[in-house]
XYZ file of N, CA and C in Angstrom:
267
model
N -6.357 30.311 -1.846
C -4.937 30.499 -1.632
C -4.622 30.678 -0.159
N -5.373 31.056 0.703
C -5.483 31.171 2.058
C -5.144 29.841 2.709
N -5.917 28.751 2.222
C -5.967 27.529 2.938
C -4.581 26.818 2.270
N -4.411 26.956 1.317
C -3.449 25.777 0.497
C -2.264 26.781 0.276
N -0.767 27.025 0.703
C -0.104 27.860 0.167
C 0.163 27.798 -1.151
N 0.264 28.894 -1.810
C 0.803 28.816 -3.252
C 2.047 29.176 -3.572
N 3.423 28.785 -4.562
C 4.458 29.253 -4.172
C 4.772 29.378 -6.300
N 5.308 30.578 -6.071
C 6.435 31.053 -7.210
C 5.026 31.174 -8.209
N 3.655 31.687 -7.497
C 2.873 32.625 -8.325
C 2.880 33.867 -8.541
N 3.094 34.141 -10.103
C 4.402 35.349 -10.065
C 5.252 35.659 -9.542
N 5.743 34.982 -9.824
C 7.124 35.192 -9.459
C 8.035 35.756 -10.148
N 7.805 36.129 -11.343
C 8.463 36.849 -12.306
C 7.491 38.370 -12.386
N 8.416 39.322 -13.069
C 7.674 40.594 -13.181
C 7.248 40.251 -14.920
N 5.968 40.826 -14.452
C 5.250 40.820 -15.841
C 6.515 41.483 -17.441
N 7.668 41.996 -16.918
C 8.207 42.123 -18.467
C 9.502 41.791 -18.546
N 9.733 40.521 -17.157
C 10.485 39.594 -17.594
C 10.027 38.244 -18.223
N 11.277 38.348 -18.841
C 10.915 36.849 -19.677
C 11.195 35.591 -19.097
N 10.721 34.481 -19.281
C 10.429 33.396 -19.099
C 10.678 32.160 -19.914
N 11.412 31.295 -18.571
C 11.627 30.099 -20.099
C 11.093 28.914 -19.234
N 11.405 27.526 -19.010
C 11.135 26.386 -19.009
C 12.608 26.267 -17.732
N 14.051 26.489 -18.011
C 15.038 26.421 -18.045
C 14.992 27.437 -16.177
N 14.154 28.614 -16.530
C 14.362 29.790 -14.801
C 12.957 28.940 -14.445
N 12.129 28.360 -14.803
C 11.268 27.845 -14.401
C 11.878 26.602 -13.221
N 12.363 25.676 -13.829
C 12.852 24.567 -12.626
C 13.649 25.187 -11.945
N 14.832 25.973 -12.160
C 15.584 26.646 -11.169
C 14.799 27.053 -9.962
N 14.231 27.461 -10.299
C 12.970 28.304 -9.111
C 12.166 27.154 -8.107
N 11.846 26.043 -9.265
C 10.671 25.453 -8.788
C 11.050 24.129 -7.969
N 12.825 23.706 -8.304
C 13.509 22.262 -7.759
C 13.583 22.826 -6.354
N 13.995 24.206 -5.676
C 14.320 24.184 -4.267
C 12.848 24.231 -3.550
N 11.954 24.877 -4.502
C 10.622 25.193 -3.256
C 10.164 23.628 -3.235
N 9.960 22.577 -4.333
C 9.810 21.594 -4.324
C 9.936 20.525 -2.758
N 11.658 20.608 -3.231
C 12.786 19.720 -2.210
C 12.288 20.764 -0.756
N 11.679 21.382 -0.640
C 11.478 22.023 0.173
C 10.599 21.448 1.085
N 9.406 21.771 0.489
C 8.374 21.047 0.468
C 8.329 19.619 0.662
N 8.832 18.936 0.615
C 8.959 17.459 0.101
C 9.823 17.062 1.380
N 10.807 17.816 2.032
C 11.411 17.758 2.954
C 10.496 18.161 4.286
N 9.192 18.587 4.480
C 8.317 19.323 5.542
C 7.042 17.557 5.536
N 7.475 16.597 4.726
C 7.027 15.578 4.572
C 5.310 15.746 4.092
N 5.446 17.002 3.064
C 4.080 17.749 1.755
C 4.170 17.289 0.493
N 2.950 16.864 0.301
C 3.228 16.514 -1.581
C 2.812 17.915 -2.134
N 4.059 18.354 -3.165
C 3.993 19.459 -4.166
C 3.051 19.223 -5.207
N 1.984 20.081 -5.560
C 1.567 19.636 -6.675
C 1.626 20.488 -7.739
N 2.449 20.265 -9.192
C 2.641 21.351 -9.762
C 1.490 21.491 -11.132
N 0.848 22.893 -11.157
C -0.261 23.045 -12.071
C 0.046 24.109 -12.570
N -0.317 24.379 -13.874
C -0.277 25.690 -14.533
C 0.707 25.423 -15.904
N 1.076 26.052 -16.379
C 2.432 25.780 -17.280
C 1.616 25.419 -18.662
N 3.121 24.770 -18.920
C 2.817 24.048 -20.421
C 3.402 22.659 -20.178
N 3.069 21.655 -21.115
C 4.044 20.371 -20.694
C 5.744 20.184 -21.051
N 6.095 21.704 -21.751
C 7.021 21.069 -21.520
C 7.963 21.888 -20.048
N 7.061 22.740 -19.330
C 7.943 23.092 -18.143
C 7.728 21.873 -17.286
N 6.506 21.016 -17.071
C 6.665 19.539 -16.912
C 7.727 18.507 -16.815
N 7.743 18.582 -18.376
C 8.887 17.807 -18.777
C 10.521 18.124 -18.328
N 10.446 19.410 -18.339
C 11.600 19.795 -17.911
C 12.171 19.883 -16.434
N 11.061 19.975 -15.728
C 11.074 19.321 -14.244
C 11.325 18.285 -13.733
N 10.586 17.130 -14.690
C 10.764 15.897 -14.194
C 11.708 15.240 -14.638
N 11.822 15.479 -16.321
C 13.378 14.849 -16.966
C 14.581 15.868 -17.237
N 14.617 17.028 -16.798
C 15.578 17.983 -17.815
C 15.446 18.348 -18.826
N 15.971 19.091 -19.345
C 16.060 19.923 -20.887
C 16.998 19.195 -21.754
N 16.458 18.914 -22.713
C 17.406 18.003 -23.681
C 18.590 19.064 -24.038
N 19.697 18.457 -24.271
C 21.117 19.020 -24.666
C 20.986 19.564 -26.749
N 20.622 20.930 -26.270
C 20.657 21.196 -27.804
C 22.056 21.778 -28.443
N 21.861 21.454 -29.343
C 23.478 22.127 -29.923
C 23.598 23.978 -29.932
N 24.792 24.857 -29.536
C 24.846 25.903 -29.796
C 24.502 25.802 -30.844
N 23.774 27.327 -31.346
C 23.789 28.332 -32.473
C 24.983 29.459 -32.527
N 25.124 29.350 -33.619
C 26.148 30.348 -34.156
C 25.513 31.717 -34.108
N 26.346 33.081 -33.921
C 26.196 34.269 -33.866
C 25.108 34.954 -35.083
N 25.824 33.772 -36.075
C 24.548 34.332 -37.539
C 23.673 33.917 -37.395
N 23.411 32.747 -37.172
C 21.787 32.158 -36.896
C 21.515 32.882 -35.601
N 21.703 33.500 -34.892
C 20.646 34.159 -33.843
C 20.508 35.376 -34.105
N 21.514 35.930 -34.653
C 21.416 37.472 -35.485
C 20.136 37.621 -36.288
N 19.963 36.521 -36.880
C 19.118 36.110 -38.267
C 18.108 35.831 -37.734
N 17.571 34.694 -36.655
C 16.361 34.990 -36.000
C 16.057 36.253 -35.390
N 16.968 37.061 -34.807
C 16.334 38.571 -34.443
C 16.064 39.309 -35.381
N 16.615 38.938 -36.395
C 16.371 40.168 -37.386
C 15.044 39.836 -38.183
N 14.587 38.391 -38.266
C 13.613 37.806 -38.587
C 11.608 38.405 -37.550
N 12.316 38.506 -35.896
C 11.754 38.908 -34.977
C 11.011 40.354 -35.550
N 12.634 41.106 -35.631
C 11.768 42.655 -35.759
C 11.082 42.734 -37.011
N 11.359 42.248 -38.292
C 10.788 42.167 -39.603
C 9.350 41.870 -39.129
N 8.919 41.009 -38.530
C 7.519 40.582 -38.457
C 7.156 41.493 -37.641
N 7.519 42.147 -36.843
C 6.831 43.110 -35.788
C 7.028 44.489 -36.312
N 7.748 44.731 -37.353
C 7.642 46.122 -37.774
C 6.425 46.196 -39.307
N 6.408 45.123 -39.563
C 5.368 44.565 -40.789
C 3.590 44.794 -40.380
N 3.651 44.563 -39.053
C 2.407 43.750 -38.703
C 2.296 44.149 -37.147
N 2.484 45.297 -36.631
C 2.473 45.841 -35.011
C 1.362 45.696 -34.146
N 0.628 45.296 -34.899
C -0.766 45.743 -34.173
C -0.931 43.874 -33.653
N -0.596 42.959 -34.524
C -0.597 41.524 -34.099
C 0.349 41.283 -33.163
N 1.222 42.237 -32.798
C 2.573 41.615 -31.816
C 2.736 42.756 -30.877
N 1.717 43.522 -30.843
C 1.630 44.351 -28.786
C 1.409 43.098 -28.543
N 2.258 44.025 -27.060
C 2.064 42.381 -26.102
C 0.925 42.750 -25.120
């Protein structure tokens, strides 16, 4: 890491959350940044679809309604109050 800079390693605090979506936000300016100092960025780590979401965008999903996300949270704590010891983080 000395020789090669590394950028937006951790960059989040370990008990924030993380999506795909604060991922390019973060990662399009250091990029264009980079890319502007006439450096090839090379991006490693992730999953493919923070990849994907870099290179093509995030597909346009339809809102959810207040009940369907109510209903997945309530789905959330059911499994984690069932089963605690599988869902420490």
């Amino acid at each position: 890491q000395q020789r090669v800079p590394h950028h937006l390693f951790s960059f989040l605090d370990p008990n924030e959350e993380g999506n795909a979506g604060l991922f390019v936000k973060h990662a399009r300016p250091v990029i264009e940044e980079i890319v502007s100092r006439d450096k090839l960025p090379i991006v490693v780590g992730g999953s493919g679809l923070y990849v994907r979401a870099l290179l093509h965008g995030l597909p346009e999903l339809p809102e959810m309604s207040l009940e369907a996300v109510e209903a997945a949270k309530a789905l959330v704590r059911d499994f984690r109050t069932s089963d605690p010891k599988r869902t420490e983080a």
